[in-house]
Amino acid sequence: MSRWLRRGAALAAAALILVLAASLVLGKGQLLGGKLRTGDNVTVPADESWDGDLYLLGGRVTVAGSVDGDLTVLGGQVDVSGTVTGDVLVAGGNVSIAGDVGGDARIAGGQINLGGTVAEDVAVTGGQVTVPAGGDIGGDLIVAGGQVTMSGSVGGSVEGSAGDYTSGGTVGGTEHVVIARNQPAPARAAEPLLDGLRHFVVVFLLGALLLWLLPRFMAAAGRALREQPWRALGGGLLACVGYIAFLIAAIIAMILLAILFGLLQVGSLVAIDVIGGLLAIFVVTFAFVLVVAFAADALVGLTVARWAMSRTAGGTNAGSRWQELALLAAGAAAVVIVTSIPIVGGWVKLAVILFGLGAFAVAWWHAWRPPRAAAPLP
């Protein structure tokens, strides 16, 4: 267990250093002479006139003053009611642009209201996008959203897509918005051969990459699958349960840390906590899906092909790299064909996932487990 303790202590120290460094950067109210401002509530008051570009990050961001430059905002609730002479780039949950923008506006959010004046183009995407009466866009409007309402005026053209689009304003150019309603997709002719071919290509390429980058690990996983199949099956079941437990634990830890940082009034660390938790969930999920969807097929197919080769050749077959690739191709093709059979293929695929995933888990466990101490000589 000493190796696990040393590695765990090193990871904990690295994480602590990262959190402390991030807190030094984001924990302050203003950086770079006020050019970068962070916090729970970030405000540019009405009597402030900022000369130059401005970057604002916070839970609630209010810009009531004037910015003589570009404005970049990241926040939960964003309200820009002042004046910006340059471009505006905003990402947030609820975004309101009620002031004057002298350049372009690029906005992404959940609910977006463009009631102000934008001199040039607007590119916006969100769940609900509204250009109310009084909203004025001098250039083109490029929009993608679930529910889009355009009651203001656009000097150029309107182009985009929406689940629901309502137009009651004025457009100087063309107006072309594709309505993508939730309708059943048209029946498509089944293409099992093409789908199977695509799956085979991905399985073969991933298997070849693993053989090239991790040859010892692939050999260990193959031995675990060949010599300890029932242990590999149990490892596959435990890996599935462990993945679900990891997701639950990661979400709970992320929530608890966010509450703790909130009680400590360190609002800037909440964003680090959420981003770090989501990143960890994404990385683990990506690896799990990659193994379940493709790598398990490659491992099981290669192991079966090796076993069949040894039986026909009357012994083991430690061949060349090209022979390994040929066995991988034959095994992957066999697995893809069998798992494509209706009804039976689903059960075979489940078995391939459990055995392959478990073999990888057993090989990983042996690779990370500290070696046993040799027995003392008499």
Coordinates of C-alpha atoms in Angstrom, one line a residue:
M1 CA 0.0 0.0 0.0
S2 CA 3.0 2.3 0.3
R3 CA 3.1 3.0 -3.4
W4 CA -0.6 3.9 -3.4
L5 CA -0.1 6.2 -0.4
R6 CA 2.9 7.9 -2.1
R7 CA 1.0 8.4 -5.4
G8 CA -2.1 9.6 -3.5
A9 CA -0.1 12.1 -1.5
A10 CA 1.6 13.4 -4.6
L11 CA -1.8 13.9 -6.4
A12 CA -3.3 15.6 -3.4
A13 CA -0.3 17.9 -3.2
A14 CA -0.5 18.7 -6.9
A15 CA -4.2 19.4 -6.6
L16 CA -3.7 21.7 -3.6
I17 CA -1.0 23.6 -5.4
L18 CA -3.3 24.0 -8.4
V19 CA -6.2 25.3 -6.2
L20 CA -3.9 27.7 -4.3
A21 CA -2.5 29.0 -7.6
A22 CA -5.9 29.5 -9.1
S23 CA -7.2 31.2 -5.9
L24 CA -4.3 33.7 -6.2
V25 CA -5.3 34.4 -9.8
L26 CA -9.0 34.5 -9.5
G27 CA -9.5 35.3 -5.8
K28 CA -8.8 39.0 -6.3
G29 CA -11.4 41.5 -7.3
Q30 CA -9.3 43.3 -10.0
L31 CA -6.2 42.3 -11.9
L32 CA -4.1 43.9 -14.6
G33 CA -5.0 47.4 -13.3
G34 CA -8.7 46.7 -13.4
K35 CA -8.7 45.3 -16.9
L36 CA -9.7 41.8 -15.5
R37 CA -12.4 41.8 -12.8
T38 CA -13.7 38.7 -11.0
G39 CA -16.1 38.0 -8.1
D40 CA -19.6 37.0 -7.1
N41 CA -20.9 40.4 -8.2
V42 CA -19.0 42.4 -10.8
T43 CA -20.2 45.9 -11.6
V44 CA -19.2 48.7 -13.9
P45 CA -21.1 51.6 -12.3
A46 CA -22.9 54.2 -14.4
D47 CA -20.4 56.9 -13.5
E48 CA -17.3 54.9 -14.7
S49 CA -15.8 55.3 -18.1
W50 CA -13.2 52.6 -18.9
D51 CA -10.7 53.3 -21.6
G52 CA -9.6 50.0 -23.3
D53 CA -10.7 46.4 -23.4
L54 CA -12.4 45.0 -20.3
Y55 CA -12.8 41.3 -19.1
L56 CA -15.4 40.5 -16.5
L57 CA -16.0 37.1 -14.8
G58 CA -18.6 36.6 -12.1
G59 CA -21.9 35.2 -10.9
R60 CA -23.7 38.4 -11.6
V61 CA -22.2 41.0 -14.0
T62 CA -23.6 44.5 -14.5
V63 CA -22.2 47.0 -17.0
A64 CA -24.0 50.3 -16.6
G65 CA -21.0 52.6 -17.4
S66 CA -19.1 53.1 -20.7
V67 CA -16.3 51.0 -22.2
D68 CA -14.2 52.5 -24.9
G69 CA -13.0 49.2 -26.3
D70 CA -14.1 45.5 -26.5
L71 CA -16.0 43.9 -23.7
T72 CA -15.7 40.2 -22.8
V73 CA -18.1 38.8 -20.1
L74 CA -18.6 35.4 -18.6
G75 CA -21.2 35.1 -15.9
G76 CA -24.4 33.5 -14.7
Q77 CA -26.5 36.7 -15.1
V78 CA -25.2 39.4 -17.4
D79 CA -26.8 42.9 -17.9
V80 CA -25.2 45.3 -20.3
S81 CA -27.1 48.6 -20.1
G82 CA -24.2 51.0 -20.7
T83 CA -22.2 51.9 -23.8
V84 CA -19.5 49.8 -25.5
T85 CA -17.7 51.3 -28.4
G86 CA -16.1 48.0 -29.6
D87 CA -17.2 44.4 -29.8
V88 CA -19.1 42.5 -27.2
L89 CA -18.5 38.8 -26.4
V90 CA -20.8 37.3 -23.7
A91 CA -21.5 33.8 -22.4
G92 CA -23.9 33.4 -19.5
G93 CA -27.2 32.0 -18.3
N94 CA -29.4 35.0 -18.6
V95 CA -28.0 37.8 -20.9
S96 CA -29.5 41.2 -21.5
I97 CA -28.1 43.8 -23.9
A98 CA -30.0 46.9 -23.3
G99 CA -27.3 49.5 -24.0
D100 CA -25.4 50.6 -27.1
V101 CA -22.7 48.5 -28.8
G102 CA -20.6 50.1 -31.5
G103 CA -19.2 46.9 -33.0
D104 CA -20.3 43.3 -33.3
A105 CA -22.0 41.2 -30.6
R106 CA -21.4 37.5 -30.1
I107 CA -23.6 36.0 -27.4
A108 CA -24.2 32.5 -26.1
G109 CA -26.6 31.8 -23.2
G110 CA -29.8 30.3 -21.9
Q111 CA -32.2 33.3 -22.2
I112 CA -31.0 36.3 -24.2
N113 CA -32.7 39.6 -24.7
L114 CA -31.3 42.1 -27.3
G115 CA -33.3 45.2 -26.5
G116 CA -30.4 47.7 -27.1
T117 CA -28.6 48.9 -30.2
V118 CA -25.8 47.0 -32.0
A119 CA -24.2 48.9 -34.8
E120 CA -22.8 45.9 -36.6
D121 CA -23.5 42.1 -36.8
V122 CA -24.9 39.9 -34.1
A123 CA -24.2 36.2 -33.8
V124 CA -26.2 34.6 -31.0
T125 CA -27.1 31.1 -29.8
G126 CA -29.4 30.2 -26.9
G127 CA -32.4 28.4 -25.6
Q128 CA -34.6 31.5 -25.9
V129 CA -33.5 34.5 -28.0
T130 CA -35.6 37.7 -28.1
V131 CA -35.1 40.9 -30.1
P132 CA -38.0 43.0 -28.7
A133 CA -39.5 46.0 -30.2
G134 CA -36.9 48.8 -29.9
G135 CA -34.0 46.5 -30.4
D136 CA -31.9 47.7 -33.3
I137 CA -29.2 45.7 -35.2
G138 CA -27.4 47.6 -37.8
G139 CA -25.8 44.6 -39.6
D140 CA -26.8 41.0 -40.0
L141 CA -28.4 38.7 -37.4
I142 CA -27.1 35.2 -37.2
V143 CA -29.1 33.1 -34.8
A144 CA -29.5 29.6 -33.5
G145 CA -31.9 28.8 -30.7
G146 CA -34.9 26.9 -29.4
Q147 CA -37.4 29.8 -29.4
V148 CA -36.5 32.9 -31.3
T149 CA -38.6 36.1 -31.4
M150 CA -37.6 38.9 -33.7
S151 CA -39.7 42.0 -33.1
G152 CA -37.1 44.7 -33.5
S153 CA -35.2 45.9 -36.6
V154 CA -32.3 44.4 -38.5
G155 CA -30.5 46.5 -41.1
G156 CA -29.0 43.5 -42.8
S157 CA -30.3 40.0 -43.2
V158 CA -31.5 37.3 -40.8
E159 CA -30.0 33.9 -41.1
G160 CA -30.2 30.9 -38.8
S161 CA -32.2 28.0 -37.4
A162 CA -34.7 27.7 -34.5
G163 CA -37.2 25.3 -33.1
D164 CA -39.8 28.0 -33.1
Y165 CA -39.4 31.4 -34.9
T166 CA -41.7 34.5 -34.6
S167 CA -41.0 37.5 -36.8
G168 CA -42.8 40.8 -36.4
G169 CA -40.0 43.3 -36.9
T170 CA -38.4 44.9 -39.9
V171 CA -35.5 43.3 -41.9
G172 CA -33.6 45.3 -44.5
G173 CA -32.2 42.2 -46.3
T174 CA -33.4 38.7 -46.6
E175 CA -34.9 36.6 -43.8
H176 CA -34.1 32.9 -43.8
V177 CA -34.6 30.9 -40.6
V178 CA -34.9 27.1 -40.8
I179 CA -37.5 25.8 -38.5
A180 CA -36.3 22.5 -37.0
R181 CA -39.4 21.2 -35.2
N182 CA -39.4 17.9 -33.3
Q183 CA -40.8 15.6 -36.0
P184 CA -40.2 12.0 -36.4
A185 CA -37.3 11.3 -38.7
P186 CA -38.2 9.8 -42.0
A187 CA -37.7 6.1 -42.2
R188 CA -34.3 5.2 -43.5
A189 CA -33.3 2.0 -45.2
A190 CA -31.2 -0.1 -42.9
E191 CA -27.5 -0.2 -43.7
P192 CA -26.1 -2.9 -41.5
L193 CA -23.3 -3.7 -43.8
L194 CA -22.0 -0.1 -44.0
D195 CA -22.5 0.4 -40.2
G196 CA -20.6 -2.9 -39.5
L197 CA -17.8 -1.8 -41.8
R198 CA -17.4 1.5 -40.0
H199 CA -17.4 -0.2 -36.7
F200 CA -14.7 -2.7 -37.9
V201 CA -12.5 0.2 -39.1
V202 CA -12.7 2.0 -35.8
V203 CA -12.1 -1.2 -33.8
F204 CA -9.1 -2.2 -35.9
L205 CA -7.5 1.2 -35.8
L206 CA -7.9 1.6 -32.1
G207 CA -6.6 -1.9 -31.5
A208 CA -3.6 -1.3 -33.7
L209 CA -2.9 2.0 -31.8
L210 CA -3.1 0.1 -28.4
L211 CA -0.7 -2.6 -29.7
W212 CA 1.7 0.1 -30.8
L213 CA 1.5 2.3 -27.7
L214 CA 0.7 -0.2 -25.0
P215 CA 2.0 -3.6 -26.1
R216 CA 2.7 -4.9 -22.6
F217 CA -0.7 -3.8 -21.3
M218 CA -2.5 -5.4 -24.2
A219 CA -0.5 -8.6 -23.7
A220 CA -1.4 -8.6 -20.0
A221 CA -5.1 -8.0 -20.7
G222 CA -5.0 -10.8 -23.2
R223 CA -3.5 -13.2 -20.7
A224 CA -6.1 -12.2 -18.1
L225 CA -8.9 -12.9 -20.6
R226 CA -7.4 -16.2 -21.7
E227 CA -6.2 -17.6 -18.4
Q228 CA -8.7 -16.1 -16.0
P229 CA -11.9 -15.5 -17.9
W230 CA -14.3 -15.6 -14.9
R231 CA -12.1 -13.2 -13.0
A232 CA -12.2 -10.9 -16.1
L233 CA -16.0 -11.2 -16.1
G234 CA -16.2 -10.2 -12.4
G235 CA -13.8 -7.4 -13.1
G236 CA -16.1 -6.2 -15.9
L237 CA -19.1 -6.1 -13.6
L238 CA -17.1 -4.3 -10.9
A239 CA -15.8 -1.8 -13.4
C240 CA -19.4 -0.9 -14.5
V241 CA -20.5 -0.5 -10.9
G242 CA -17.3 1.5 -10.1
Y243 CA -18.0 3.8 -13.0
I244 CA -21.5 4.6 -11.7
A245 CA -20.2 5.0 -8.2
F246 CA -17.5 7.4 -9.5
L247 CA -20.2 9.6 -11.2
I248 CA -22.2 9.8 -8.0
A249 CA -19.2 10.5 -5.9
A250 CA -17.9 13.1 -8.3
I251 CA -21.2 15.0 -8.4
I252 CA -21.6 14.9 -4.6
A253 CA -18.0 16.1 -4.0
M254 CA -18.5 18.9 -6.5
I255 CA -21.7 20.0 -4.8
L256 CA -20.2 19.8 -1.3
L257 CA -17.0 21.7 -2.3
A258 CA -19.2 24.4 -4.0
I259 CA -21.2 24.8 -0.7
L260 CA -17.9 24.9 1.3
F261 CA -16.4 27.6 -0.9
G262 CA -19.6 29.5 -0.8
L263 CA -19.6 29.4 3.1
L264 CA -16.0 30.5 3.1
Q265 CA -17.0 33.4 0.7
V266 CA -14.4 32.2 -1.9
G267 CA -16.8 32.5 -4.9
S268 CA -14.0 32.3 -7.5
L269 CA -13.1 28.8 -6.4
V270 CA -16.7 27.6 -7.1
A271 CA -16.0 27.9 -10.9
I272 CA -12.8 26.0 -10.5
D273 CA -14.6 23.3 -8.6
V274 CA -17.4 22.9 -11.2
I275 CA -15.0 23.0 -14.2
G276 CA -12.6 20.5 -12.5
G277 CA -15.5 18.2 -11.6
L278 CA -17.0 18.3 -15.0
L279 CA -13.6 17.8 -16.7
A280 CA -12.9 14.7 -14.5
I281 CA -16.4 13.3 -15.3
F282 CA -15.8 13.9 -19.0
V283 CA -12.4 12.3 -19.1
V284 CA -13.5 9.2 -17.2
T285 CA -16.7 8.9 -19.2
F286 CA -14.8 9.3 -22.5
A287 CA -12.3 6.5 -21.5
F288 CA -15.1 4.2 -20.3
V289 CA -17.2 4.7 -23.5
L290 CA -14.1 4.1 -25.7
V291 CA -13.3 0.8 -24.0
V292 CA -16.9 -0.4 -23.9
A293 CA -17.7 0.6 -27.5
F294 CA -14.4 -0.3 -29.3
A295 CA -11.4 -1.4 -27.2
A296 CA -13.2 -4.4 -25.7
D297 CA -14.1 -5.6 -29.2
A298 CA -10.5 -5.3 -30.2
L299 CA -9.2 -7.2 -27.2
V300 CA -11.7 -10.0 -27.3
G301 CA -11.3 -10.4 -31.1
L302 CA -7.5 -10.5 -30.9
T303 CA -7.5 -12.9 -28.0
V304 CA -9.9 -15.3 -29.8
A305 CA -7.8 -15.0 -33.0
R306 CA -4.7 -15.8 -31.1
W307 CA -6.3 -18.8 -29.4
A308 CA -7.6 -20.1 -32.8
M309 CA -4.2 -19.6 -34.4
S310 CA -2.5 -21.5 -31.6
R311 CA -5.0 -24.4 -31.9
T312 CA -4.5 -24.7 -35.7
A313 CA -0.7 -24.2 -35.5
G314 CA -0.4 -26.7 -32.6
G315 CA 1.3 -24.3 -30.2
T316 CA 1.9 -20.7 -29.4
N317 CA 2.4 -18.1 -32.1
A318 CA 4.7 -15.2 -31.1
G319 CA 4.7 -13.8 -34.6
S320 CA 5.7 -10.5 -36.1
R321 CA 4.0 -7.2 -35.8
W322 CA 2.3 -7.7 -39.2
Q323 CA 1.0 -11.1 -38.0
E324 CA -0.4 -9.4 -34.9
L325 CA -2.3 -6.9 -37.1
A326 CA -3.6 -9.7 -39.3
L327 CA -4.9 -11.5 -36.2
L328 CA -6.4 -8.3 -34.9
A329 CA -8.2 -7.7 -38.2
A330 CA -9.5 -11.3 -38.3
G331 CA -10.7 -11.2 -34.7
A332 CA -12.2 -7.8 -35.0
A333 CA -14.1 -8.8 -38.1
A334 CA -15.4 -11.9 -36.3
V335 CA -16.6 -9.9 -33.3
V336 CA -18.3 -7.3 -35.5
I337 CA -20.1 -9.9 -37.6
V338 CA -21.3 -11.9 -34.6
T339 CA -22.5 -8.9 -32.6
S340 CA -24.4 -7.6 -35.7
I341 CA -26.7 -10.7 -35.7
P342 CA -30.2 -9.6 -34.7
I343 CA -31.2 -10.6 -31.1
V344 CA -28.2 -12.9 -30.5
G345 CA -25.8 -10.1 -31.3
G346 CA -26.9 -8.0 -28.4
W347 CA -26.2 -10.7 -25.9
V348 CA -22.8 -11.4 -27.5
K349 CA -22.0 -7.7 -27.4
L350 CA -22.8 -7.6 -23.7
A351 CA -20.5 -10.5 -23.0
V352 CA -17.7 -8.9 -25.1
I353 CA -18.1 -5.7 -23.1
L354 CA -18.0 -7.4 -19.7
F355 CA -15.1 -9.8 -20.5
G356 CA -13.1 -7.2 -22.4
L357 CA -13.6 -4.4 -19.8
G358 CA -12.8 -6.8 -17.0
A359 CA -9.6 -8.0 -18.7
F360 CA -8.5 -4.4 -19.0
A361 CA -9.4 -3.8 -15.3
V362 CA -7.5 -6.9 -14.2
A363 CA -4.4 -5.9 -16.2
W364 CA -4.5 -2.4 -14.8
W365 CA -4.8 -3.7 -11.3
H366 CA -1.8 -6.0 -11.7
A367 CA 0.2 -3.1 -13.3
W368 CA -0.5 -0.7 -10.4
R369 CA -0.4 -3.2 -7.5
P370 CA 2.9 -3.2 -5.7
P371 CA 5.0 -6.3 -6.3
R372 CA 5.0 -8.9 -3.6
A373 CA 8.1 -9.1 -1.5
A374 CA 10.3 -12.1 -2.2
A375 CA 10.3 -14.8 0.5
P376 CA 13.5 -14.6 2.7
L377 CA 16.1 -17.2 2.0
P378 CA 16.4 -19.9 4.8

